[in-house]
């Protein structure tokens, strides 16, 4: 299994602004998943993007994937206070029975 | 609601106690997981069960004993824990364990404090 590395470690923006966080990984993937965790709670699955996809949308979320650069980005548009959370990426390799391995995430704070 | 429930939500226990954490999923998934999240550390995978069979034990001390009686239920039995075992314990489930079937749904977690 491989661990994604999120960047930046922390991000603070004003409510209404867009937030962008990045994920880098090392080896080829089958898919890459983004999760959100509110403080002290379980993780919530946000988006899964397959290796043959370049962009995917879900509401105010937009995920891009560049397999040549082994990187992904998560864009949250028109941020809200409720978006304050930690965000994690989990790259899933092409091998079977892949474990999700989480990094330390990006801590996003939305300032009202 | 993710379809994965965990009980209890909070647990305080002494080092000599025996307790169990319970996880139940209502999603018809075949795989279930236990994770540990300590303060300021990445999420650590502890155990994986697929079709009730344990497929992963990530070098977890024997004072943690998992049990998976069926694909919908997962337990974590705790015995003679140490204060450093205090953490948030998260359960997750997924349809399978490979490729896009590995999209995981997490429960709310059990906050464990060992005195």
mmCIF file of C-alpha atoms in Angstrom, chain A residues 4-8 20-24 34 64 71-74 87 89 105-106:
data_model
loop_
_atom_site.group_PDB
_atom_site.id
_atom_site.type_symbol
_atom_site.label_atom_id
_atom_site.label_comp_id
_atom_site.label_asym_id
_atom_site.label_seq_id
_atom_site.Cartn_x
_atom_site.Cartn_y
_atom_site.Cartn_z
ATOM 1 C CA UNK A 4 -0.694 9.915 0.006
ATOM 2 C CA UNK A 5 0.956 13.103 1.170
ATOM 3 C CA UNK A 6 -1.335 16.064 1.560
ATOM 4 C CA UNK A 7 -0.208 19.633 1.124
ATOM 5 C CA UNK A 8 -0.463 22.115 2.767
ATOM 6 C CA UNK A 20 -7.428 23.964 -2.751
ATOM 7 C CA UNK A 21 -5.441 21.116 -1.268
ATOM 8 C CA UNK A 22 -3.070 18.754 -2.988
ATOM 9 C CA UNK A 23 -2.068 15.132 -2.752
ATOM 10 C CA UNK A 24 1.021 13.426 -4.104
ATOM 11 C CA UNK A 34 -10.591 11.810 -0.748
ATOM 12 C CA UNK A 64 -8.477 16.524 -10.492
ATOM 13 C CA UNK A 71 -0.794 14.124 -8.004
ATOM 14 C CA UNK A 72 -4.386 15.039 -7.250
ATOM 15 C CA UNK A 73 -6.074 18.172 -6.028
ATOM 16 C CA UNK A 74 -9.305 18.811 -4.164
ATOM 17 C CA UNK A 87 -8.987 16.264 4.521
ATOM 18 C CA UNK A 89 -6.292 11.451 0.270
ATOM 19 C CA UNK A 105 -4.035 15.340 6.095
ATOM 20 C CA UNK A 106 -4.704 19.003 5.429
#
